[in-house]
PDB file of C-alpha atoms and ligand atoms in Angstrom:
ATOM      1  CA  MET T   1     271.292 -66.196  87.346  1.00  0.00           C
ATOM      2  CA  SER T   2     269.773 -63.526  89.580  1.00  0.00           C
ATOM      3  CA  SER T   3     265.972 -63.304  89.666  1.00  0.00           C
ATOM      4  CA  ARG T   4     264.267 -60.415  87.895  1.00  0.00           C
ATOM      5  CA  PRO T   5     263.881 -57.460  90.297  1.00  0.00           C
ATOM      6  CA  THR T   6     260.620 -55.550  90.737  1.00  0.00           C
ATOM      7  CA  LEU T   7     261.111 -52.384  88.730  1.00  0.00           C
ATOM      8  CA  ILE T   8     257.961 -50.511  89.768  1.00  0.00           C
ATOM      9  CA  GLY T   9     256.790 -51.063  93.350  1.00  0.00           C
ATOM     10  CA  GLU T  10     253.213 -50.984  94.633  1.00  0.00           C
ATOM     11  CA  ASN T  11     253.771 -47.345  95.623  1.00  0.00           C
ATOM     12  CA  GLY T  12     254.519 -46.509  91.982  1.00  0.00           C
ATOM     13  CA  LEU T  13     258.176 -45.815  92.729  1.00  0.00           C
ATOM     14  CA  ARG T  14     261.172 -47.334  90.949  1.00  0.00           C
ATOM     15  CA  HIS T  15     263.696 -49.804  92.388  1.00  0.00           C
ATOM     16  CA  ASP T  16     265.874 -46.896  93.559  1.00  0.00           C
ATOM     17  CA  HIS T  17     262.831 -44.998  94.949  1.00  0.00           C
ATOM     18  CA  ARG T  18     262.666 -42.484  92.107  1.00  0.00           C
ATOM     19  CA  ARG T  19     259.372 -41.358  90.605  1.00  0.00           C
ATOM     20  CA  PRO T  20     258.953 -42.344  86.934  1.00  0.00           C
ATOM     21  CA  ASP T  21     259.663 -38.756  85.844  1.00  0.00           C
ATOM     22  CA  GLU T  22     262.672 -38.240  88.098  1.00  0.00           C
ATOM     23  CA  LEU T  23     266.306 -37.914  87.015  1.00  0.00           C
ATOM     24  CA  ARG T  24     269.132 -39.417  89.060  1.00  0.00           C
ATOM     25  CA  PRO T  25     271.196 -36.918  91.083  1.00  0.00           C
ATOM     26  CA  ILE T  26     273.326 -35.110  88.481  1.00  0.00           C
ATOM     27  CA  LYS T  27     276.725 -33.472  88.942  1.00  0.00           C
ATOM     28  CA  MET T  28     278.656 -31.572  86.290  1.00  0.00           C
ATOM     29  CA  GLU T  29     282.024 -29.876  86.392  1.00  0.00           C
ATOM     30  CA  VAL T  30     283.798 -28.124  83.545  1.00  0.00           C
ATOM     31  CA  GLY T  31     287.574 -27.730  83.090  1.00  0.00           C
ATOM     32  CA  VAL T  32     288.631 -30.718  85.196  1.00  0.00           C
ATOM     33  CA  LEU T  33     291.751 -31.584  83.157  1.00  0.00           C
ATOM     34  CA  LYS T  34     294.781 -29.319  82.909  1.00  0.00           C
ATOM     35  CA  ASN T  35     296.285 -30.784  79.743  1.00  0.00           C
ATOM     36  CA  ALA T  36     293.246 -30.883  77.434  1.00  0.00           C
ATOM     37  CA  ASP T  37     291.848 -27.811  75.658  1.00  0.00           C
ATOM     38  CA  GLY T  38     288.452 -28.527  77.158  1.00  0.00           C
ATOM     39  CA  SER T  39     287.076 -31.073  79.605  1.00  0.00           C
ATOM     40  CA  ALA T  40     284.082 -31.998  81.719  1.00  0.00           C
ATOM     41  CA  LEU T  41     283.107 -34.541  84.345  1.00  0.00           C
ATOM     42  CA  VAL T  42     279.465 -35.615  84.400  1.00  0.00           C
ATOM     43  CA  GLU T  43     277.705 -37.931  86.836  1.00  0.00           C
ATOM     44  CA  PHE T  44     274.179 -39.314  86.564  1.00  0.00           C
ATOM     45  CA  GLY T  45     273.815 -41.260  89.810  1.00  0.00           C
ATOM     46  CA  ASN T  46     276.528 -43.929  89.744  1.00  0.00           C
ATOM     47  CA  THR T  47     277.363 -43.356  86.075  1.00  0.00           C
ATOM     48  CA  LYS T  48     280.530 -41.253  85.883  1.00  0.00           C
ATOM     49  CA  VAL T  49     281.998 -40.036  82.617  1.00  0.00           C
ATOM     50  CA  ILE T  50     284.850 -37.718  81.758  1.00  0.00           C
ATOM     51  CA  ALA T  51     285.260 -36.005  78.382  1.00  0.00           C
ATOM     52  CA  ALA T  52     288.341 -34.279  76.976  1.00  0.00           C
ATOM     53  CA  VAL T  53     288.681 -32.215  73.807  1.00  0.00           C
ATOM     54  CA  TYR T  54     291.753 -31.225  71.792  1.00  0.00           C
ATOM     55  CA  GLY T  55     291.514 -28.708  68.998  1.00  0.00           C
ATOM     56  CA  PRO T  56     290.647 -27.361  66.604  1.00  0.00           C
ATOM     57  CA  ARG T  57     294.269 -28.135  65.740  1.00  0.00           C
ATOM     58  CA  GLU T  58     296.489 -29.455  62.981  1.00  0.00           C
ATOM     59  CA  PRO T  59     296.561 -33.224  63.445  1.00  0.00           C
ATOM     60  CA  PRO T  60     299.682 -35.376  63.015  1.00  0.00           C
ATOM     61  CA  ALA T  61     298.259 -37.179  59.946  1.00  0.00           C
ATOM     62  CA  LYS T  62     297.454 -34.473  57.424  1.00  0.00           C
ATOM     63  CA  TYR T  63     296.136 -36.778  54.698  1.00  0.00           C
ATOM     64  CA  MET T  64     292.790 -36.980  56.471  1.00  0.00           C
ATOM     65  CA  LEU T  65     292.180 -33.214  56.524  1.00  0.00           C
ATOM     66  CA  SER T  66     289.416 -31.492  54.612  1.00  0.00           C
ATOM     67  CA  PRO T  67     289.909 -28.102  52.899  1.00  0.00           C
ATOM     68  CA  GLU T  68     286.283 -27.296  53.656  1.00  0.00           C
ATOM     69  CA  LYS T  69     285.844 -28.059  57.339  1.00  0.00           C
ATOM     70  CA  ALA T  70     287.306 -29.462  60.517  1.00  0.00           C
ATOM     71  CA  ILE T  71     287.187 -33.217  60.839  1.00  0.00           C
ATOM     72  CA  VAL T  72     285.716 -34.489  64.088  1.00  0.00           C
ATOM     73  CA  ARG T  73     287.105 -37.637  65.684  1.00  0.00           C
ATOM     74  CA  CYS T  74     285.579 -39.264  68.728  1.00  0.00           C
ATOM     75  CA  ARG T  75     286.490 -42.157  70.973  1.00  0.00           C
ATOM     76  CA  TYR T  76     283.973 -43.515  73.478  1.00  0.00           C
ATOM     77  CA  HIS T  77     285.706 -45.960  75.791  1.00  0.00           C
ATOM     78  CA  MET T  78     284.803 -47.796  78.976  1.00  0.00           C
ATOM     79  CA  ALA T  79     287.643 -48.053  81.487  1.00  0.00           C
ATOM     80  CA  PRO T  80     288.434 -51.637  82.585  1.00  0.00           C
ATOM     81  CA  PHE T  81     287.380 -50.687  86.129  1.00  0.00           C
ATOM     82  CA  SER T  82     284.063 -49.109  85.044  1.00  0.00           C
ATOM     83  CA  THR T  83     282.056 -52.334  85.188  1.00  0.00           C
ATOM     84  CA  ILE T  84     281.516 -54.952  87.903  1.00  0.00           C
ATOM     85  CA  GLU T  85     283.528 -57.520  85.956  1.00  0.00           C
ATOM     86  CA  ARG T  86     286.764 -56.083  84.606  1.00  0.00           C
ATOM     87  CA  LYS T  87     286.172 -55.008  81.017  1.00  0.00           C
ATOM     88  CA  SER T  88     288.823 -55.668  78.399  1.00  0.00           C
ATOM     89  CA  PRO T  89     290.568 -52.367  77.610  1.00  0.00           C
ATOM     90  CA  ALA T  90     290.477 -53.201  73.896  1.00  0.00           C
ATOM     91  CA  PRO T  91     287.680 -51.351  72.049  1.00  0.00           C
ATOM     92  CA  SER T  92     284.626 -53.591  71.595  1.00  0.00           C
ATOM     93  CA  ARG T  93     282.215 -53.489  68.651  1.00  0.00           C
ATOM     94  CA  ARG T  94     279.773 -51.669  70.940  1.00  0.00           C
ATOM     95  CA  GLU T  95     282.341 -48.977  71.767  1.00  0.00           C
ATOM     96  CA  ILE T  96     283.253 -48.529  68.098  1.00  0.00           C
ATOM     97  CA  GLU T  97     279.585 -48.129  67.184  1.00  0.00           C
ATOM     98  CA  LEU T  98     278.926 -45.718  70.047  1.00  0.00           C
ATOM     99  CA  SER T  99     281.970 -43.640  69.090  1.00  0.00           C
ATOM    100  CA  LYS T 100     280.464 -43.211  65.626  1.00  0.00           C
ATOM    101  CA  VAL T 101     276.953 -42.387  66.841  1.00  0.00           C
ATOM    102  CA  ILE T 102     278.275 -39.843  69.356  1.00  0.00           C
ATOM    103  CA  ARG T 103     280.655 -38.313  66.806  1.00  0.00           C
ATOM    104  CA  GLU T 104     277.829 -37.797  64.322  1.00  0.00           C
ATOM    105  CA  ALA T 105     275.693 -36.144  66.990  1.00  0.00           C
ATOM    106  CA  LEU T 106     278.508 -33.786  68.024  1.00  0.00           C
ATOM    107  CA  GLU T 107     279.465 -33.041  64.424  1.00  0.00           C
ATOM    108  CA  SER T 108     275.955 -31.782  63.748  1.00  0.00           C
ATOM    109  CA  ALA T 109     276.337 -29.251  66.584  1.00  0.00           C
ATOM    110  CA  ILE T 110     279.826 -27.929  65.729  1.00  0.00           C
ATOM    111  CA  PHE T 111     280.392 -25.165  63.148  1.00  0.00           C
ATOM    112  CA  THR T 112     283.065 -27.314  61.471  1.00  0.00           C
ATOM    113  CA  GLU T 113     283.156 -25.045  58.387  1.00  0.00           C
ATOM    114  CA  LEU T 114     284.884 -22.375  60.491  1.00  0.00           C
ATOM    115  CA  PHE T 115     287.987 -24.566  60.864  1.00  0.00           C
ATOM    116  CA  PRO T 116     289.142 -25.957  57.508  1.00  0.00           C
ATOM    117  CA  ARG T 117     292.247 -28.178  57.501  1.00  0.00           C
ATOM    118  CA  SER T 118     291.988 -28.894  61.204  1.00  0.00           C
ATOM    119  CA  ALA T 119     290.846 -31.658  63.527  1.00  0.00           C
ATOM    120  CA  ILE T 120     288.799 -31.736  66.702  1.00  0.00           C
ATOM    121  CA  ASP T 121     289.469 -34.768  68.875  1.00  0.00           C
ATOM    122  CA  ILE T 122     286.990 -35.846  71.516  1.00  0.00           C
ATOM    123  CA  PHE T 123     287.727 -38.523  74.098  1.00  0.00           C
ATOM    124  CA  ILE T 124     284.980 -39.918  76.295  1.00  0.00           C
ATOM    125  CA  GLU T 125     286.088 -42.187  79.093  1.00  0.00           C
ATOM    126  CA  VAL T 126     283.476 -43.997  81.154  1.00  0.00           C
ATOM    127  CA  LEU T 127     284.875 -44.202  84.689  1.00  0.00           C
ATOM    128  CA  GLN T 128     281.884 -45.979  86.221  1.00  0.00           C
ATOM    129  CA  ALA T 129     279.024 -47.546  84.261  1.00  0.00           C
ATOM    130  CA  ASP T 130     275.494 -47.787  85.637  1.00  0.00           C
ATOM    131  CA  GLY T 131     273.347 -47.223  82.555  1.00  0.00           C
ATOM    132  CA  GLY T 132     273.090 -44.182  80.315  1.00  0.00           C
ATOM    133  CA  THR T 133     276.804 -43.914  79.576  1.00  0.00           C
ATOM    134  CA  ARG T 134     276.339 -42.828  75.948  1.00  0.00           C
ATOM    135  CA  THR T 135     273.978 -40.020  76.962  1.00  0.00           C
ATOM    136  CA  ALA T 136     276.171 -38.926  79.890  1.00  0.00           C
ATOM    137  CA  GLY T 137     279.145 -39.098  77.494  1.00  0.00           C
ATOM    138  CA  LEU T 138     277.404 -36.933  74.899  1.00  0.00           C
ATOM    139  CA  THR T 139     276.357 -34.431  77.572  1.00  0.00           C
ATOM    140  CA  ALA T 140     279.943 -34.290  78.895  1.00  0.00           C
ATOM    141  CA  ALA T 141     281.496 -34.030  75.421  1.00  0.00           C
ATOM    142  CA  SER T 142     279.377 -31.051  74.447  1.00  0.00           C
ATOM    143  CA  LEU T 143     280.402 -29.332  77.705  1.00  0.00           C
ATOM    144  CA  ALA T 144     284.065 -30.118  76.994  1.00  0.00           C
ATOM    145  CA  LEU T 145     283.707 -28.650  73.481  1.00  0.00           C
ATOM    146  CA  ALA T 146     282.210 -25.480  74.939  1.00  0.00           C
ATOM    147  CA  ASP T 147     285.073 -25.383  77.464  1.00  0.00           C
ATOM    148  CA  ALA T 148     287.560 -25.666  74.577  1.00  0.00           C
ATOM    149  CA  GLY T 149     285.873 -22.661  72.938  1.00  0.00           C
ATOM    150  CA  VAL T 150     284.590 -24.636  69.936  1.00  0.00           C
ATOM    151  CA  PRO T 151     281.642 -22.731  68.377  1.00  0.00           C
ATOM    152  CA  MET T 152     278.438 -24.786  68.403  1.00  0.00           C
ATOM    153  CA  ARG T 153     274.837 -24.306  67.331  1.00  0.00           C
ATOM    154  CA  ASP T 154     273.853 -25.298  70.867  1.00  0.00           C
ATOM    155  CA  LEU T 155     274.924 -27.590  73.679  1.00  0.00           C
ATOM    156  CA  ILE T 156     273.688 -31.175  73.425  1.00  0.00           C
ATOM    157  CA  ALA T 157     271.750 -32.435  76.422  1.00  0.00           C
ATOM    158  CA  ALA T 158     271.099 -36.175  76.448  1.00  0.00           C
ATOM    159  CA  VAL T 159     269.255 -38.740  78.540  1.00  0.00           C
ATOM    160  CA  ALA T 160     267.826 -42.253  78.164  1.00  0.00           C
ATOM    161  CA  VAL T 161     264.137 -42.892  78.741  1.00  0.00           C
ATOM    162  CA  GLY T 162     262.732 -46.380  78.966  1.00  0.00           C
ATOM    163  CA  LYS T 163     259.816 -48.671  79.662  1.00  0.00           C
ATOM    164  CA  VAL T 164     259.940 -50.733  82.833  1.00  0.00           C
ATOM    165  CA  ASP T 165     257.098 -52.922  84.131  1.00  0.00           C
ATOM    166  CA  GLY T 166     254.906 -51.190  81.530  1.00  0.00           C
ATOM    167  CA  VAL T 167     255.697 -47.681  82.837  1.00  0.00           C
ATOM    168  CA  ILE T 168     257.590 -45.030  80.841  1.00  0.00           C
ATOM    169  CA  VAL T 169     260.440 -43.710  82.996  1.00  0.00           C
ATOM    170  CA  LEU T 170     263.119 -41.035  82.774  1.00  0.00           C
ATOM    171  CA  ASP T 171     266.890 -41.611  83.002  1.00  0.00           C
ATOM    172  CA  ILE T 172     267.086 -45.402  83.251  1.00  0.00           C
ATOM    173  CA  ASP T 173     269.938 -47.036  85.139  1.00  0.00           C
ATOM    174  CA  GLU T 174     271.637 -50.351  84.415  1.00  0.00           C
ATOM    175  CA  VAL T 175     269.078 -52.534  86.250  1.00  0.00           C
ATOM    176  CA  GLU T 176     266.219 -50.858  84.370  1.00  0.00           C
ATOM    177  CA  ASP T 177     268.148 -51.164  81.118  1.00  0.00           C
ATOM    178  CA  GLU T 178     268.804 -54.869  81.675  1.00  0.00           C
ATOM    179  CA  TYR T 179     265.371 -55.945  82.933  1.00  0.00           C
ATOM    180  CA  GLY T 180     263.090 -53.325  81.359  1.00  0.00           C
ATOM    181  CA  GLU T 181     261.156 -53.642  78.118  1.00  0.00           C
ATOM    182  CA  ALA T 182     262.598 -50.678  76.217  1.00  0.00           C
ATOM    183  CA  ASP T 183     265.518 -48.251  76.286  1.00  0.00           C
ATOM    184  CA  MET T 184     265.563 -45.031  74.263  1.00  0.00           C
ATOM    185  CA  PRO T 185     268.619 -42.777  74.475  1.00  0.00           C
ATOM    186  CA  ILE T 186     268.030 -39.313  73.075  1.00  0.00           C
ATOM    187  CA  GLY T 187     270.238 -36.259  72.523  1.00  0.00           C
ATOM    188  CA  ILE T 188     268.811 -32.822  71.768  1.00  0.00           C
ATOM    189  CA  MET T 189     270.013 -29.295  71.066  1.00  0.00           C
ATOM    190  CA  PRO T 190     267.352 -27.789  73.324  1.00  0.00           C
ATOM    191  CA  SER T 191     267.306 -24.125  72.315  1.00  0.00           C
ATOM    192  CA  ILE T 192     266.914 -24.968  68.621  1.00  0.00           C
ATOM    193  CA  ASN T 193     264.780 -28.039  69.292  1.00  0.00           C
ATOM    194  CA  GLN T 194     266.820 -30.449  67.142  1.00  0.00           C
ATOM    195  CA  VAL T 195     267.231 -34.150  67.844  1.00  0.00           C
ATOM    196  CA  VAL T 196     270.813 -35.297  67.161  1.00  0.00           C
ATOM    197  CA  LEU T 197     270.678 -38.811  68.616  1.00  0.00           C
ATOM    198  CA  LEU T 198     267.725 -41.148  68.931  1.00  0.00           C
ATOM    199  CA  GLN T 199     267.976 -44.898  69.396  1.00  0.00           C
ATOM    200  CA  LEU T 200     265.416 -47.417  70.544  1.00  0.00           C
ATOM    201  CA  ASN T 201     265.967 -50.924  71.834  1.00  0.00           C
ATOM    202  CA  GLY T 202     262.797 -52.824  72.632  1.00  0.00           C
ATOM    203  CA  VAL T 203     259.165 -52.234  71.883  1.00  0.00           C
ATOM    204  CA  MET T 204     256.877 -49.252  72.561  1.00  0.00           C
ATOM    205  CA  THR T 205     253.453 -48.413  71.223  1.00  0.00           C
ATOM    206  CA  ARG T 206     253.060 -45.138  69.352  1.00  0.00           C
ATOM    207  CA  GLU T 207     251.319 -43.648  72.441  1.00  0.00           C
ATOM    208  CA  GLU T 208     254.151 -44.815  74.719  1.00  0.00           C
ATOM    209  CA  PHE T 209     256.680 -43.321  72.320  1.00  0.00           C
ATOM    210  CA  ASP T 210     254.931 -39.929  72.576  1.00  0.00           C
ATOM    211  CA  ILE T 211     254.968 -40.140  76.386  1.00  0.00           C
ATOM    212  CA  ALA T 212     258.645 -41.134  76.290  1.00  0.00           C
ATOM    213  CA  MET T 213     259.486 -38.159  74.041  1.00  0.00           C
ATOM    214  CA  ASP T 214     257.645 -35.758  76.371  1.00  0.00           C
ATOM    215  CA  LEU T 215     259.504 -37.195  79.352  1.00  0.00           C
ATOM    216  CA  ALA T 216     262.834 -36.963  77.519  1.00  0.00           C
ATOM    217  CA  MET T 217     262.172 -33.298  76.670  1.00  0.00           C
ATOM    218  CA  LYS T 218     261.442 -32.624  80.330  1.00  0.00           C
ATOM    219  CA  GLY T 219     264.667 -34.336  81.415  1.00  0.00           C
ATOM    220  CA  VAL T 220     266.715 -32.654  78.742  1.00  0.00           C
ATOM    221  CA  SER T 221     265.616 -29.166  79.762  1.00  0.00           C
ATOM    222  CA  GLU T 222     266.792 -29.813  83.332  1.00  0.00           C
ATOM    223  CA  ILE T 223     270.104 -31.279  82.046  1.00  0.00           C
ATOM    224  CA  TYR T 224     270.538 -28.228  79.789  1.00  0.00           C
ATOM    225  CA  ARG T 225     269.990 -25.922  82.769  1.00  0.00           C
ATOM    226  CA  LEU T 226     272.663 -27.813  84.737  1.00  0.00           C
ATOM    227  CA  GLN T 227     275.076 -27.634  81.775  1.00  0.00           C
ATOM    228  CA  LYS T 228     274.734 -23.874  81.568  1.00  0.00           C
ATOM    229  CA  GLU T 229     275.137 -23.638  85.340  1.00  0.00           C
ATOM    230  CA  ALA T 230     278.366 -25.700  85.193  1.00  0.00           C
ATOM    231  CA  LEU T 231     279.764 -23.481  82.418  1.00  0.00           C
ATOM    232  CA  SER T 232     278.875 -20.279  84.196  1.00  0.00           C
ATOM    233  CA  LYS T 233     280.458 -21.609  87.401  1.00  0.00           C
ATOM    234  CA  LYS T 234     283.812 -21.690  85.626  1.00  0.00           C
ATOM    235  CA  TYR T 235     283.452 -18.678  83.362  1.00  0.00           C
ATOM    236  CA  MET T 236     281.493 -16.254  85.551  1.00  0.00           C
ATOM    237  CA  LEU T 237     284.610 -15.945  87.714  1.00  0.00           C
ATOM    238  CA  TYR T 238     286.362 -14.290  84.784  1.00  0.00           C
ATOM    239  CA  THR T 239     283.503 -11.978  83.880  1.00  0.00           C
ATOM    240  CA  GLU T 240     283.152 -10.800  87.461  1.00  0.00           C
ATOM    241  CA  GLU T 241     286.822  -9.832  87.730  1.00  0.00           C
TER     242      GLU T 241
HETATM  243  P1  ADP S 301     274.340 -47.074  77.844  1.00  0.00           P
HETATM  244  O1  ADP S 301     275.428 -47.077  78.866  1.00  0.00           O
HETATM  245  O2  ADP S 301     274.393 -45.887  76.942  1.00  0.00           O
HETATM  246  O3  ADP S 301     272.973 -47.248  78.478  1.00  0.00           O
HETATM  247  P2  ADP S 301     274.021 -49.811  76.907  1.00  0.00           P
HETATM  248  O4  ADP S 301     272.534 -49.762  76.865  1.00  0.00           O
HETATM  249  O5  ADP S 301     274.731 -50.535  75.823  1.00  0.00           O
HETATM  250  O6  ADP S 301     274.599 -48.312  76.884  1.00  0.00           O
HETATM  251  O7  ADP S 301     274.528 -50.389  78.281  1.00  0.00           O
HETATM  252  C1  ADP S 301     273.784 -50.256  79.441  1.00  0.00           C
HETATM  253  C2  ADP S 301     274.657 -50.507  80.641  1.00  0.00           C
HETATM  254  O8  ADP S 301     275.106 -51.860  80.631  1.00  0.00           O
HETATM  255  C3  ADP S 301     275.931 -49.676  80.687  1.00  0.00           C
HETATM  256  O9  ADP S 301     275.748 -48.370  81.140  1.00  0.00           O
HETATM  257  C4  ADP S 301     276.762 -50.485  81.633  1.00  0.00           C
HETATM  258  O10 ADP S 301     276.376 -50.208  82.968  1.00  0.00           O
HETATM  259  C5  ADP S 301     276.392 -51.909  81.237  1.00  0.00           C
HETATM  260  N1  ADP S 301     277.374 -52.433  80.280  1.00  0.00           N
HETATM  261  C6  ADP S 301     277.502 -52.141  78.975  1.00  0.00           C
HETATM  262  N2  ADP S 301     278.553 -52.786  78.423  1.00  0.00           N
HETATM  263  C7  ADP S 301     279.111 -53.507  79.403  1.00  0.00           C
HETATM  264  C8  ADP S 301     280.239 -54.388  79.494  1.00  0.00           C
HETATM  265  N3  ADP S 301     281.011 -54.663  78.447  1.00  0.00           N
HETATM  266  N4  ADP S 301     280.480 -54.947  80.690  1.00  0.00           N
HETATM  267  C9  ADP S 301     279.708 -54.704  81.749  1.00  0.00           C
HETATM  268  N5  ADP S 301     278.654 -53.877  81.743  1.00  0.00           N
HETATM  269  C10 ADP S 301     278.352 -53.285  80.598  1.00  0.00           C
END
């Protein structure tokens, strides 16, 4: 067993030298896969996630279709090489649960009623896991949906805040997740101010929760800005022509 690392140093900085309110370096790229209708690659520090979208389309199994709206299917999966110890490729209970939570968040953003009798399939593959994979996955999936041209109420920007050594911090990584006191992933549609995913593991006081929400909102607005920048990087080329 490794000893518990110091999460907040005497200088007030985190184990990776970030300030409590600082995001990891973020990279986003849209349209990274040729064969999917929409795709995006998102990195939060060492966490790397790719998302691919197919649809809206007529799925092979028609019995599951709805005459009222598109059905949304989502698979969150961690690649066997994404963790330090090889992960079994078979879907775990955690991955099944996360697929559901992420699907519900995305479903609330999509105008599914515009596409009756069709399906929208979303695949999230974690390439490298270092904390915050569900929030990076949600961020990437909403970009991939936008890339596929799926109409949405807004993009979803997501990040995990947490409590480490008694301090509320933004965008926790795996070490902070493992040794910290609380972990709160949150997904928001920023321009309409709607929360679509909120989970909390651990304990926070009501005051700490308010600080964590404020910090999450700050992080989310920067993530949202980067999402729009990534989309315009691909699509501005066409408008300028
Ligand atoms: P999230 O990735 O959304 O923070 P968790 O809080 O469940 O989700 O996981 C935190 C981190 O723990 C992950 O990002 C990953 O780095 C690590 N982790 C999760 N599941 C596994 C696993 N089966 N094997 C190894 N590491 C894992």
